[in-house]
Every structure is written in structure tokens, then in C-alpha cells.
């Protein structure tokens, strides 16, 4: 059965141009970062630099559209950056991109190269389907604080991803919760590539991500869902 992803009418009304591409992946192979994934991340930073042509990431039209969406639900986009903008800033900084694990490195590279928010969730830790909603403010978001589990609550009206157990990602794609993130033990995943507008490049980014997943996890079973 196809994994269920729902975008509520309230979110559609807030951002009519929002689109997403989902990739279901089963039988993945994960592990520590490698020389190959490190090279992939370095190449993505080079592609980003070429795309920006001297501009800051937030000056890119796609990032400007995301900033407008964040502003629409009450976030301050200069302080609460979407995941692609935040990752792009790290890619351009002296320290460069973090190396986390193979599956995360691969989707981070796609996010930076295409300047598009990309997230990966462990399907074995998702309860039910995933829904993109405007929060009531009462939902639980389990995160870590000072090395210990802590429960936060989103702001009322904030756009969040959630499953049957609680919020999996706050402020659209700003901060992912540890419960569903991809670890070195992950074998099944759902990837979400999120775009604003018809020129976001979500479809091309999804196709490249699928190719990389097949390269780094030979034999994995992938289903790429058309943009919605």
C-alpha cells in the first residue's frame, strides 16, 4: 500500500504554489559517511555557488518564495530559515557541509545542489501517514535539550509535518525531530522534496535523488511519486 501523505486545505490556502515530490525507498543500505558521499557534498557546494553567481542564498527566487511562505504563517524567515537556505549557508561557510551518514549526505547534497528543501524520514518510525497541517499549538514535538528528551509545542497556526504520534518537523522544514530521522540503522525511508511554484525544480531534484539512492543502495526498491 502506498504511504499516505496529506497536505491540508489550510496549508494549500496559505501557500497555493506549494508542491512536493515523495520518494518511498525500501531496502536501503546506510552507514557512516564515505569518501564518495563527501565528494558528493563538495560537488553540491560547487553547483550552488555556480547557481547563485555571487548572490546570497536568500536572494534566489525560490528561497524568496519560501521566505514569503514562512512570513505568511508568522515565522521570521531571517531567523527561522527553511532547511534549504540554512544548509546552503553552511555549504558556503568555511566549515562546509556536515558529514552525517550516507543516506543523509545524499539528500543534503541534492538539497544544496538544487536549492530545495529535502527531508528524509525513517518509515519504520512513522506512525500512520504524514500530514502537513497548521498546528493548533497543543501537538507534541519531542526533541532533545541538554542531551535529554524534551517536549515542545508548535505555535498556533504554525505549519508542521506530523504523524499519528506527534509533530515530526516544525515550521514546515525548519527542525526535524529525532524520533523519525535517518540513522545508520535505517533501511526504509520516505524522502520529501518541497517546492514553491512551478519553477522550483522539485521533479528534477527528485529524479537525481532517486538515481543516487540506487547508486548507494543497489537493489533498493524505489517509488517516485509525481509532484502534488
PDB file of C-alpha atoms in Angstrom:
ATOM      1  CA  UNK A   1       0.000   0.000   0.000  1.00  0.00           C
ATOM      2  CA  UNK A   2       1.286   3.442  -0.897  1.00  0.00           C
ATOM      3  CA  UNK A   3       2.397   5.538   2.040  1.00  0.00           C
ATOM      4  CA  UNK A   4      -0.174   8.254   2.664  1.00  0.00           C
ATOM      5  CA  UNK A   5       0.889  11.919   2.564  1.00  0.00           C
ATOM      6  CA  UNK A   6      -1.743  14.607   3.082  1.00  0.00           C
ATOM      7  CA  UNK A   7      -1.487  18.374   2.641  1.00  0.00           C
ATOM      8  CA  UNK A   8      -4.455  20.034   4.325  1.00  0.00           C
ATOM      9  CA  UNK A   9      -6.654  22.658   2.714  1.00  0.00           C
ATOM     10  CA  UNK A  10      -5.483  25.198   5.307  1.00  0.00           C
ATOM     11  CA  UNK A  11      -1.890  24.815   4.125  1.00  0.00           C
ATOM     12  CA  UNK A  12      -2.952  24.939   0.465  1.00  0.00           C
ATOM     13  CA  UNK A  13      -4.786  28.197   1.154  1.00  0.00           C
ATOM     14  CA  UNK A  14      -1.709  29.645   2.843  1.00  0.00           C
ATOM     15  CA  UNK A  15       0.668  28.639   0.030  1.00  0.00           C
ATOM     16  CA  UNK A  16      -1.199  27.753  -3.185  1.00  0.00           C
ATOM     17  CA  UNK A  17       2.073  27.297  -5.069  1.00  0.00           C
ATOM     18  CA  UNK A  18       3.399  24.609  -2.731  1.00  0.00           C
ATOM     19  CA  UNK A  19       4.327  21.312  -4.362  1.00  0.00           C
ATOM     20  CA  UNK A  20       6.131  18.203  -3.189  1.00  0.00           C
ATOM     21  CA  UNK A  21       7.719  15.099  -4.658  1.00  0.00           C
ATOM     22  CA  UNK A  22       7.835  11.987  -2.473  1.00  0.00           C
ATOM     23  CA  UNK A  23      10.148   9.005  -2.847  1.00  0.00           C
ATOM     24  CA  UNK A  24       9.414   5.781  -0.988  1.00  0.00           C
ATOM     25  CA  UNK A  25      12.546   3.685  -0.550  1.00  0.00           C
ATOM     26  CA  UNK A  26      12.789   0.174   0.868  1.00  0.00           C
ATOM     27  CA  UNK A  27      15.842  -1.995   1.439  1.00  0.00           C
ATOM     28  CA  UNK A  28      18.306   0.864   1.711  1.00  0.00           C
ATOM     29  CA  UNK A  29      21.909   0.465   2.813  1.00  0.00           C
ATOM     30  CA  UNK A  30      23.146   3.055   5.277  1.00  0.00           C
ATOM     31  CA  UNK A  31      26.364   3.572   7.160  1.00  0.00           C
ATOM     32  CA  UNK A  32      28.934   6.232   8.028  1.00  0.00           C
ATOM     33  CA  UNK A  33      29.815   8.948   5.546  1.00  0.00           C
ATOM     34  CA  UNK A  34      32.306   7.843   2.907  1.00  0.00           C
ATOM     35  CA  UNK A  35      34.778   9.487   0.571  1.00  0.00           C
ATOM     36  CA  UNK A  36      32.112   9.179  -2.139  1.00  0.00           C
ATOM     37  CA  UNK A  37      29.402  10.971  -0.157  1.00  0.00           C
ATOM     38  CA  UNK A  38      31.923  13.589   0.957  1.00  0.00           C
ATOM     39  CA  UNK A  39      32.839  14.260  -2.670  1.00  0.00           C
ATOM     40  CA  UNK A  40      29.131  14.486  -3.482  1.00  0.00           C
ATOM     41  CA  UNK A  41      28.662  17.160  -0.823  1.00  0.00           C
ATOM     42  CA  UNK A  42      31.657  19.128  -2.082  1.00  0.00           C
ATOM     43  CA  UNK A  43      30.296  18.986  -5.633  1.00  0.00           C
ATOM     44  CA  UNK A  44      26.881  20.185  -4.438  1.00  0.00           C
ATOM     45  CA  UNK A  45      28.502  23.247  -2.867  1.00  0.00           C
ATOM     46  CA  UNK A  46      30.242  23.977  -6.170  1.00  0.00           C
ATOM     47  CA  UNK A  47      26.923  23.698  -8.033  1.00  0.00           C
ATOM     48  CA  UNK A  48      25.280  26.005  -5.516  1.00  0.00           C
ATOM     49  CA  UNK A  49      27.992  28.630  -5.936  1.00  0.00           C
ATOM     50  CA  UNK A  50      27.535  28.484  -9.698  1.00  0.00           C
ATOM     51  CA  UNK A  51      23.758  28.836  -9.373  1.00  0.00           C
ATOM     52  CA  UNK A  52      23.947  31.814  -7.048  1.00  0.00           C
ATOM     53  CA  UNK A  53      26.504  33.716  -9.095  1.00  0.00           C
ATOM     54  CA  UNK A  54      27.620  35.807  -6.152  1.00  0.00           C
ATOM     55  CA  UNK A  55      24.181  36.272  -4.585  1.00  0.00           C
ATOM     56  CA  UNK A  56      23.303  35.226  -1.052  1.00  0.00           C
ATOM     57  CA  UNK A  57      21.037  32.143  -0.812  1.00  0.00           C
ATOM     58  CA  UNK A  58      18.027  34.187   0.328  1.00  0.00           C
ATOM     59  CA  UNK A  59      18.262  36.262  -2.863  1.00  0.00           C
ATOM     60  CA  UNK A  60      17.495  33.242  -5.030  1.00  0.00           C
ATOM     61  CA  UNK A  61      13.878  33.439  -6.306  1.00  0.00           C
ATOM     62  CA  UNK A  62      12.990  30.025  -4.872  1.00  0.00           C
ATOM     63  CA  UNK A  63      14.282  30.958  -1.435  1.00  0.00           C
ATOM     64  CA  UNK A  64      12.424  34.277  -1.649  1.00  0.00           C
ATOM     65  CA  UNK A  65       9.210  32.315  -2.264  1.00  0.00           C
ATOM     66  CA  UNK A  66       9.898  30.166   0.793  1.00  0.00           C
ATOM     67  CA  UNK A  67      10.555  33.274   2.891  1.00  0.00           C
ATOM     68  CA  UNK A  68       7.165  34.616   1.846  1.00  0.00           C
ATOM     69  CA  UNK A  69       5.507  31.344   2.890  1.00  0.00           C
ATOM     70  CA  UNK A  70       7.229  31.410   6.266  1.00  0.00           C
ATOM     71  CA  UNK A  71       6.147  35.001   6.804  1.00  0.00           C
ATOM     72  CA  UNK A  72       2.561  34.012   5.956  1.00  0.00           C
ATOM     73  CA  UNK A  73       2.309  31.685   8.956  1.00  0.00           C
ATOM     74  CA  UNK A  74       4.073  34.058  11.336  1.00  0.00           C
ATOM     75  CA  UNK A  75       7.693  32.894  11.273  1.00  0.00           C
ATOM     76  CA  UNK A  76      10.574  35.332  10.873  1.00  0.00           C
ATOM     77  CA  UNK A  77      12.447  33.905   7.855  1.00  0.00           C
ATOM     78  CA  UNK A  78      15.689  35.741   8.615  1.00  0.00           C
ATOM     79  CA  UNK A  79      15.798  33.995  11.999  1.00  0.00           C
ATOM     80  CA  UNK A  80      13.927  30.779  11.153  1.00  0.00           C
ATOM     81  CA  UNK A  81      15.338  29.710   7.805  1.00  0.00           C
ATOM     82  CA  UNK A  82      13.865  26.927   5.706  1.00  0.00           C
ATOM     83  CA  UNK A  83      16.099  23.858   5.610  1.00  0.00           C
ATOM     84  CA  UNK A  84      17.487  24.538   2.126  1.00  0.00           C
ATOM     85  CA  UNK A  85      18.538  28.103   2.922  1.00  0.00           C
ATOM     86  CA  UNK A  86      20.103  27.061   6.227  1.00  0.00           C
ATOM     87  CA  UNK A  87      22.010  24.219   4.573  1.00  0.00           C
ATOM     88  CA  UNK A  88      23.124  26.476   1.723  1.00  0.00           C
ATOM     89  CA  UNK A  89      24.592  28.969   4.184  1.00  0.00           C
ATOM     90  CA  UNK A  90      26.584  26.148   5.788  1.00  0.00           C
ATOM     91  CA  UNK A  91      27.763  24.936   2.386  1.00  0.00           C
ATOM     92  CA  UNK A  92      29.153  28.388   1.593  1.00  0.00           C
ATOM     93  CA  UNK A  93      30.788  28.876   5.003  1.00  0.00           C
ATOM     94  CA  UNK A  94      34.398  27.941   5.761  1.00  0.00           C
ATOM     95  CA  UNK A  95      33.421  24.776   7.630  1.00  0.00           C
ATOM     96  CA  UNK A  96      31.322  23.475   4.761  1.00  0.00           C
ATOM     97  CA  UNK A  97      28.592  20.868   4.986  1.00  0.00           C
ATOM     98  CA  UNK A  98      28.431  18.358   7.836  1.00  0.00           C
ATOM     99  CA  UNK A  99      29.049  14.690   7.129  1.00  0.00           C
ATOM    100  CA  UNK A 100      26.339  12.681   8.912  1.00  0.00           C
ATOM    101  CA  UNK A 101      25.693   9.303   7.286  1.00  0.00           C
ATOM    102  CA  UNK A 102      25.307   8.001   3.747  1.00  0.00           C
ATOM    103  CA  UNK A 103      21.544   8.450   3.387  1.00  0.00           C
ATOM    104  CA  UNK A 104      21.535  11.929   4.944  1.00  0.00           C
ATOM    105  CA  UNK A 105      24.615  13.058   2.997  1.00  0.00           C
ATOM    106  CA  UNK A 106      22.912  12.068  -0.255  1.00  0.00           C
ATOM    107  CA  UNK A 107      19.743  14.061   0.354  1.00  0.00           C
ATOM    108  CA  UNK A 108      21.657  17.028   1.766  1.00  0.00           C
ATOM    109  CA  UNK A 109      23.707  17.109  -1.425  1.00  0.00           C
ATOM    110  CA  UNK A 110      20.530  17.231  -3.518  1.00  0.00           C
ATOM    111  CA  UNK A 111      19.088  19.978  -1.327  1.00  0.00           C
ATOM    112  CA  UNK A 112      22.176  22.161  -1.755  1.00  0.00           C
ATOM    113  CA  UNK A 113      22.729  21.476  -5.446  1.00  0.00           C
ATOM    114  CA  UNK A 114      19.095  22.260  -6.337  1.00  0.00           C
ATOM    115  CA  UNK A 115      18.459  24.775  -3.523  1.00  0.00           C
ATOM    116  CA  UNK A 116      15.298  22.977  -2.475  1.00  0.00           C
ATOM    117  CA  UNK A 117      14.193  21.690   0.947  1.00  0.00           C
ATOM    118  CA  UNK A 118      14.656  17.916   1.164  1.00  0.00           C
ATOM    119  CA  UNK A 119      13.864  15.759   4.151  1.00  0.00           C
ATOM    120  CA  UNK A 120      14.256  12.083   4.909  1.00  0.00           C
ATOM    121  CA  UNK A 121      12.217  10.159   7.470  1.00  0.00           C
ATOM    122  CA  UNK A 122      12.600   6.597   8.726  1.00  0.00           C
ATOM    123  CA  UNK A 123       9.442   4.810   7.610  1.00  0.00           C
ATOM    124  CA  UNK A 124       9.774   2.279  10.412  1.00  0.00           C
ATOM    125  CA  UNK A 125       9.330   5.060  12.961  1.00  0.00           C
ATOM    126  CA  UNK A 126       6.454   6.918  11.286  1.00  0.00           C
ATOM    127  CA  UNK A 127       3.094   6.134  12.873  1.00  0.00           C
ATOM    128  CA  UNK A 128       0.394   6.109  10.190  1.00  0.00           C
ATOM    129  CA  UNK A 129       0.793   8.538   7.291  1.00  0.00           C
ATOM    130  CA  UNK A 130       2.270  12.019   7.279  1.00  0.00           C
ATOM    131  CA  UNK A 131       0.212  15.202   7.242  1.00  0.00           C
ATOM    132  CA  UNK A 132       1.191  18.806   6.582  1.00  0.00           C
ATOM    133  CA  UNK A 133      -1.088  20.891   8.792  1.00  0.00           C
ATOM    134  CA  UNK A 134      -1.439  24.200  10.554  1.00  0.00           C
ATOM    135  CA  UNK A 135      -0.880  23.407  14.207  1.00  0.00           C
ATOM    136  CA  UNK A 136      -3.353  24.035  16.997  1.00  0.00           C
ATOM    137  CA  UNK A 137      -0.457  24.609  19.372  1.00  0.00           C
ATOM    138  CA  UNK A 138      -1.290  21.577  21.500  1.00  0.00           C
ATOM    139  CA  UNK A 139       0.621  18.974  19.472  1.00  0.00           C
ATOM    140  CA  UNK A 140       3.723  17.361  20.998  1.00  0.00           C
ATOM    141  CA  UNK A 141       7.112  17.788  19.367  1.00  0.00           C
ATOM    142  CA  UNK A 142       9.666  15.577  21.065  1.00  0.00           C
ATOM    143  CA  UNK A 143      13.185  16.937  20.673  1.00  0.00           C
ATOM    144  CA  UNK A 144      16.420  16.949  22.663  1.00  0.00           C
ATOM    145  CA  UNK A 145      17.571  19.596  25.133  1.00  0.00           C
ATOM    146  CA  UNK A 146      20.861  19.321  27.034  1.00  0.00           C
ATOM    147  CA  UNK A 147      21.103  15.715  25.923  1.00  0.00           C
ATOM    148  CA  UNK A 148      17.707  14.730  27.312  1.00  0.00           C
ATOM    149  CA  UNK A 149      14.314  14.241  25.595  1.00  0.00           C
ATOM    150  CA  UNK A 150      12.144  17.351  25.847  1.00  0.00           C
ATOM    151  CA  UNK A 151       8.632  18.133  24.653  1.00  0.00           C
ATOM    152  CA  UNK A 152       7.884  21.378  22.819  1.00  0.00           C
ATOM    153  CA  UNK A 153       4.654  22.611  21.296  1.00  0.00           C
ATOM    154  CA  UNK A 154       4.412  24.466  17.983  1.00  0.00           C
ATOM    155  CA  UNK A 155       2.844  27.890  17.799  1.00  0.00           C
ATOM    156  CA  UNK A 156      -0.834  28.009  16.897  1.00  0.00           C
ATOM    157  CA  UNK A 157      -1.074  28.338  13.117  1.00  0.00           C
ATOM    158  CA  UNK A 158       2.485  27.133  12.538  1.00  0.00           C
ATOM    159  CA  UNK A 159       2.887  24.786   9.555  1.00  0.00           C
ATOM    160  CA  UNK A 160       4.155  21.389  10.739  1.00  0.00           C
ATOM    161  CA  UNK A 161       4.584  17.854   9.481  1.00  0.00           C
ATOM    162  CA  UNK A 162       3.066  15.289  11.808  1.00  0.00           C
ATOM    163  CA  UNK A 163       2.081  11.652  12.076  1.00  0.00           C
ATOM    164  CA  UNK A 164      -0.270   9.840  14.468  1.00  0.00           C
ATOM    165  CA  UNK A 165       2.197  10.216  17.345  1.00  0.00           C
ATOM    166  CA  UNK A 166       3.016  13.913  17.068  1.00  0.00           C
ATOM    167  CA  UNK A 167       4.963  16.533  15.158  1.00  0.00           C
ATOM    168  CA  UNK A 168       7.874  15.196  13.101  1.00  0.00           C
ATOM    169  CA  UNK A 169       9.135  18.541  11.755  1.00  0.00           C
ATOM    170  CA  UNK A 170       8.443  22.075  12.982  1.00  0.00           C
ATOM    171  CA  UNK A 171       7.944  25.231  10.915  1.00  0.00           C
ATOM    172  CA  UNK A 172       7.451  23.295   7.711  1.00  0.00           C
ATOM    173  CA  UNK A 173      11.007  22.036   7.271  1.00  0.00           C
ATOM    174  CA  UNK A 174      12.964  24.025   9.843  1.00  0.00           C
ATOM    175  CA  UNK A 175      13.688  21.444  12.543  1.00  0.00           C
ATOM    176  CA  UNK A 176      13.233  17.686  12.310  1.00  0.00           C
ATOM    177  CA  UNK A 177      12.520  15.633  15.412  1.00  0.00           C
ATOM    178  CA  UNK A 178      14.934  12.851  16.420  1.00  0.00           C
ATOM    179  CA  UNK A 179      12.244  10.143  16.534  1.00  0.00           C
ATOM    180  CA  UNK A 180      11.969   9.759  12.758  1.00  0.00           C
ATOM    181  CA  UNK A 181      15.336  10.919  11.465  1.00  0.00           C
ATOM    182  CA  UNK A 182      17.505   8.593   9.389  1.00  0.00           C
ATOM    183  CA  UNK A 183      20.194   6.790  11.353  1.00  0.00           C
ATOM    184  CA  UNK A 184      22.809   4.242  10.338  1.00  0.00           C
ATOM    185  CA  UNK A 185      20.274   1.532  11.213  1.00  0.00           C
ATOM    186  CA  UNK A 186      17.602   2.882   8.841  1.00  0.00           C
ATOM    187  CA  UNK A 187      16.615   0.640   5.931  1.00  0.00           C
ATOM    188  CA  UNK A 188      13.271   2.129   4.800  1.00  0.00           C
ATOM    189  CA  UNK A 189      12.685   5.812   4.186  1.00  0.00           C
ATOM    190  CA  UNK A 190      10.329   8.421   2.798  1.00  0.00           C
ATOM    191  CA  UNK A 191      12.007  11.417   1.155  1.00  0.00           C
ATOM    192  CA  UNK A 192      10.158  14.699   0.642  1.00  0.00           C
ATOM    193  CA  UNK A 193      11.331  17.362  -1.786  1.00  0.00           C
ATOM    194  CA  UNK A 194       9.361  20.563  -1.234  1.00  0.00           C
ATOM    195  CA  UNK A 195       8.978  23.379  -3.721  1.00  0.00           C
ATOM    196  CA  UNK A 196       7.248  26.725  -4.058  1.00  0.00           C
ATOM    197  CA  UNK A 197       5.985  27.461  -7.551  1.00  0.00           C
ATOM    198  CA  UNK A 198       6.203  25.674 -10.898  1.00  0.00           C
ATOM    199  CA  UNK A 199       9.890  26.501 -11.345  1.00  0.00           C
ATOM    200  CA  UNK A 200      11.093  25.030  -8.043  1.00  0.00           C
ATOM    201  CA  UNK A 201      12.892  22.147  -9.735  1.00  0.00           C
ATOM    202  CA  UNK A 202      11.362  19.565  -7.394  1.00  0.00           C
ATOM    203  CA  UNK A 203      10.816  16.993 -10.126  1.00  0.00           C
ATOM    204  CA  UNK A 204      14.391  17.185 -11.457  1.00  0.00           C
ATOM    205  CA  UNK A 205      15.785  17.092  -7.932  1.00  0.00           C
ATOM    206  CA  UNK A 206      13.656  14.038  -7.157  1.00  0.00           C
ATOM    207  CA  UNK A 207      14.897  12.223 -10.248  1.00  0.00           C
ATOM    208  CA  UNK A 208      18.527  12.898  -9.310  1.00  0.00           C
ATOM    209  CA  UNK A 209      17.932  11.803  -5.723  1.00  0.00           C
ATOM    210  CA  UNK A 210      16.405   8.532  -6.936  1.00  0.00           C
ATOM    211  CA  UNK A 211      19.477   7.903  -9.106  1.00  0.00           C
ATOM    212  CA  UNK A 212      21.800   8.487  -6.164  1.00  0.00           C
ATOM    213  CA  UNK A 213      19.795   6.231  -3.871  1.00  0.00           C
ATOM    214  CA  UNK A 214      20.047   3.454  -6.466  1.00  0.00           C
ATOM    215  CA  UNK A 215      23.794   4.073  -6.722  1.00  0.00           C
ATOM    216  CA  UNK A 216      24.472   3.992  -2.984  1.00  0.00           C
ATOM    217  CA  UNK A 217      21.878   1.299  -2.191  1.00  0.00           C
ATOM    218  CA  UNK A 218      21.928  -1.187  -5.076  1.00  0.00           C
ATOM    219  CA  UNK A 219      18.795  -3.296  -5.048  1.00  0.00           C
ATOM    220  CA  UNK A 220      16.706  -0.805  -3.095  1.00  0.00           C
ATOM    221  CA  UNK A 221      13.050  -0.623  -4.146  1.00  0.00           C
ATOM    222  CA  UNK A 222      12.047   2.928  -5.003  1.00  0.00           C
ATOM    223  CA  UNK A 223       8.748   4.557  -5.897  1.00  0.00           C
ATOM    224  CA  UNK A 224       8.893   8.170  -7.072  1.00  0.00           C
ATOM    225  CA  UNK A 225       5.523   9.875  -6.752  1.00  0.00           C
ATOM    226  CA  UNK A 226       4.589  12.625  -9.200  1.00  0.00           C
ATOM    227  CA  UNK A 227       4.520  16.202  -7.860  1.00  0.00           C
ATOM    228  CA  UNK A 228       1.409  17.141  -5.883  1.00  0.00           C
TER     229      UNK A 228
END
